[in-house]
């Protein structure tokens, strides 16, 4: 079992930045790809970014490429999402996810997610 706890959400003006953190505990010796998803009101949960376990691979949805960066701090069992140039359409609840395996493809769809965090709200004012 893995527990994921997100932090770092909040209110920011359009064009601003936020950094989300996700701390993993429990069975952290297992090799999981990690990712971020988001869900806006009335919409389905959508994939945002993923990072592999061991080869440094990352993958992003098109709408955030060049603005968001996912990274991992293995010693801290933590994954980050640096969000720059935020837009009102980025507003959502952001969820941390651990995939079913070590590769980015193991965490790019909701059905491949093994563990979810509780979510953190990101609000972007225009």
Tab-separated table of C-alpha atoms in Angstrom:
chain	number	residue	atom	x	y	z
A	1	UNK	CA	0.000	0.000	0.000
A	2	UNK	CA	1.195	3.497	-0.842
A	3	UNK	CA	-0.122	6.726	0.625
A	4	UNK	CA	0.173	9.938	-1.386
A	5	UNK	CA	-0.257	13.388	0.142
A	6	UNK	CA	-0.324	16.477	-2.058
A	7	UNK	CA	0.421	20.031	-1.020
A	8	UNK	CA	1.141	23.375	-2.618
A	9	UNK	CA	-2.163	24.258	-4.181
A	10	UNK	CA	-3.709	27.680	-3.806
A	11	UNK	CA	-4.890	30.816	-5.548
A	12	UNK	CA	-2.684	32.473	-8.139
A	13	UNK	CA	-3.177	35.120	-10.796
A	14	UNK	CA	-3.001	34.183	-14.440
A	15	UNK	CA	0.621	34.131	-15.540
A	16	UNK	CA	1.804	33.155	-12.095
A	17	UNK	CA	3.439	29.985	-10.792
A	18	UNK	CA	2.804	27.264	-8.247
A	19	UNK	CA	4.709	24.171	-7.244
A	20	UNK	CA	2.784	21.119	-6.146
A	21	UNK	CA	4.388	18.439	-4.031
A	22	UNK	CA	3.368	14.835	-3.476
A	23	UNK	CA	4.925	12.881	-0.647
A	24	UNK	CA	4.727	9.108	-0.811
A	25	UNK	CA	4.790	6.802	2.188
A	26	UNK	CA	4.180	3.161	2.827
A	27	UNK	CA	5.441	0.713	0.233
A	28	UNK	CA	7.778	3.208	-1.380
A	29	UNK	CA	10.378	0.559	-2.193
A	30	UNK	CA	8.231	-0.525	-5.098
A	31	UNK	CA	9.030	0.937	-8.477
A	32	UNK	CA	6.202	3.178	-9.574
A	33	UNK	CA	6.000	5.767	-12.264
A	34	UNK	CA	4.417	8.879	-10.785
A	35	UNK	CA	2.029	11.295	-12.353
A	36	UNK	CA	-0.320	14.205	-11.943
A	37	UNK	CA	-3.927	14.399	-13.048
A	38	UNK	CA	-6.466	17.186	-12.690
A	39	UNK	CA	-10.213	17.473	-12.561
A	40	UNK	CA	-12.204	20.639	-13.127
A	41	UNK	CA	-15.855	20.936	-12.056
A	42	UNK	CA	-18.135	19.038	-14.389
A	43	UNK	CA	-15.252	17.478	-16.287
A	44	UNK	CA	-13.539	14.133	-16.253
A	45	UNK	CA	-10.215	13.632	-14.555
A	46	UNK	CA	-7.461	14.163	-17.098
A	47	UNK	CA	-3.805	13.304	-17.314
A	48	UNK	CA	-1.302	16.157	-16.895
A	49	UNK	CA	2.243	14.814	-16.500
A	50	UNK	CA	4.190	11.650	-15.712
A	51	UNK	CA	7.709	10.679	-14.695
A	52	UNK	CA	9.179	7.219	-14.938
A	53	UNK	CA	10.773	5.355	-12.073
A	54	UNK	CA	14.286	4.955	-13.315
A	55	UNK	CA	15.210	6.352	-16.745
A	56	UNK	CA	14.304	10.018	-16.368
A	57	UNK	CA	11.518	9.858	-18.912
A	58	UNK	CA	8.748	12.383	-18.628
A	59	UNK	CA	5.534	12.879	-20.559
A	60	UNK	CA	3.059	15.749	-20.674
A	61	UNK	CA	-0.326	16.461	-22.067
A	62	UNK	CA	-0.074	18.947	-24.931
A	63	UNK	CA	-1.794	21.795	-23.142
A	64	UNK	CA	0.914	22.056	-20.460
A	65	UNK	CA	4.046	21.368	-22.490
A	66	UNK	CA	6.601	24.122	-22.003
A	67	UNK	CA	4.809	25.442	-18.926
A	68	UNK	CA	4.747	22.538	-16.444
A	69	UNK	CA	7.660	20.419	-15.269
A	70	UNK	CA	7.426	17.164	-13.340
A	71	UNK	CA	10.363	16.019	-11.253
A	72	UNK	CA	11.181	13.444	-8.598
A	73	UNK	CA	13.270	13.565	-5.458
A	74	UNK	CA	13.902	9.892	-4.819
A	75	UNK	CA	15.592	10.367	-1.456
A	76	UNK	CA	12.480	12.186	-0.217
A	77	UNK	CA	9.954	9.901	-1.959
A	78	UNK	CA	8.469	13.066	-3.382
A	79	UNK	CA	7.296	14.152	-6.804
A	80	UNK	CA	6.819	17.768	-7.812
A	81	UNK	CA	4.860	19.623	-10.437
A	82	UNK	CA	6.218	23.066	-11.218
A	83	UNK	CA	3.507	25.055	-12.953
A	84	UNK	CA	4.451	28.286	-14.704
A	85	UNK	CA	2.482	30.704	-16.866
A	86	UNK	CA	-0.738	29.468	-15.336
A	87	UNK	CA	-3.973	30.054	-17.209
A	88	UNK	CA	-7.553	30.134	-15.923
A	89	UNK	CA	-8.173	26.849	-17.729
A	90	UNK	CA	-5.523	25.203	-15.534
A	91	UNK	CA	-7.765	25.634	-12.512
A	92	UNK	CA	-8.764	22.255	-11.093
A	93	UNK	CA	-8.194	19.831	-8.285
A	94	UNK	CA	-4.805	18.260	-8.931
A	95	UNK	CA	-4.232	14.644	-7.970
A	96	UNK	CA	-0.981	12.813	-7.503
A	97	UNK	CA	-0.905	9.257	-8.823
A	98	UNK	CA	1.313	6.207	-8.622
A	99	UNK	CA	1.205	3.940	-11.619
A	100	UNK	CA	1.000	0.189	-11.968
A	101	UNK	CA	4.610	-0.071	-13.132
A	102	UNK	CA	7.848	1.864	-13.614
A	103	UNK	CA	7.278	3.377	-17.052
A	104	UNK	CA	5.423	6.561	-17.968
A	105	UNK	CA	2.854	4.525	-19.892
A	106	UNK	CA	1.922	2.929	-16.559
A	107	UNK	CA	0.437	6.180	-15.276
A	108	UNK	CA	-0.954	8.105	-18.233
A	109	UNK	CA	-4.566	6.974	-17.938
A	110	UNK	CA	-6.793	6.682	-14.887
A	111	UNK	CA	-7.185	2.937	-15.379
A	112	UNK	CA	-3.410	2.496	-15.026
A	113	UNK	CA	-3.246	4.303	-11.677
A	114	UNK	CA	-2.651	2.097	-8.661
A	115	UNK	CA	-2.824	4.783	-5.967
A	116	UNK	CA	-4.308	8.278	-5.739
A	117	UNK	CA	-3.686	11.216	-3.473
A	118	UNK	CA	-6.535	13.191	-1.964
A	119	UNK	CA	-6.092	16.172	-4.286
A	120	UNK	CA	-5.116	19.800	-3.907
A	121	UNK	CA	-7.062	22.756	-5.297
A	122	UNK	CA	-5.476	25.117	-7.804
A	123	UNK	CA	-7.388	28.301	-8.569
A	124	UNK	CA	-6.242	30.723	-11.261
A	125	UNK	CA	-7.782	34.178	-11.381
A	126	UNK	CA	-7.938	36.086	-14.648
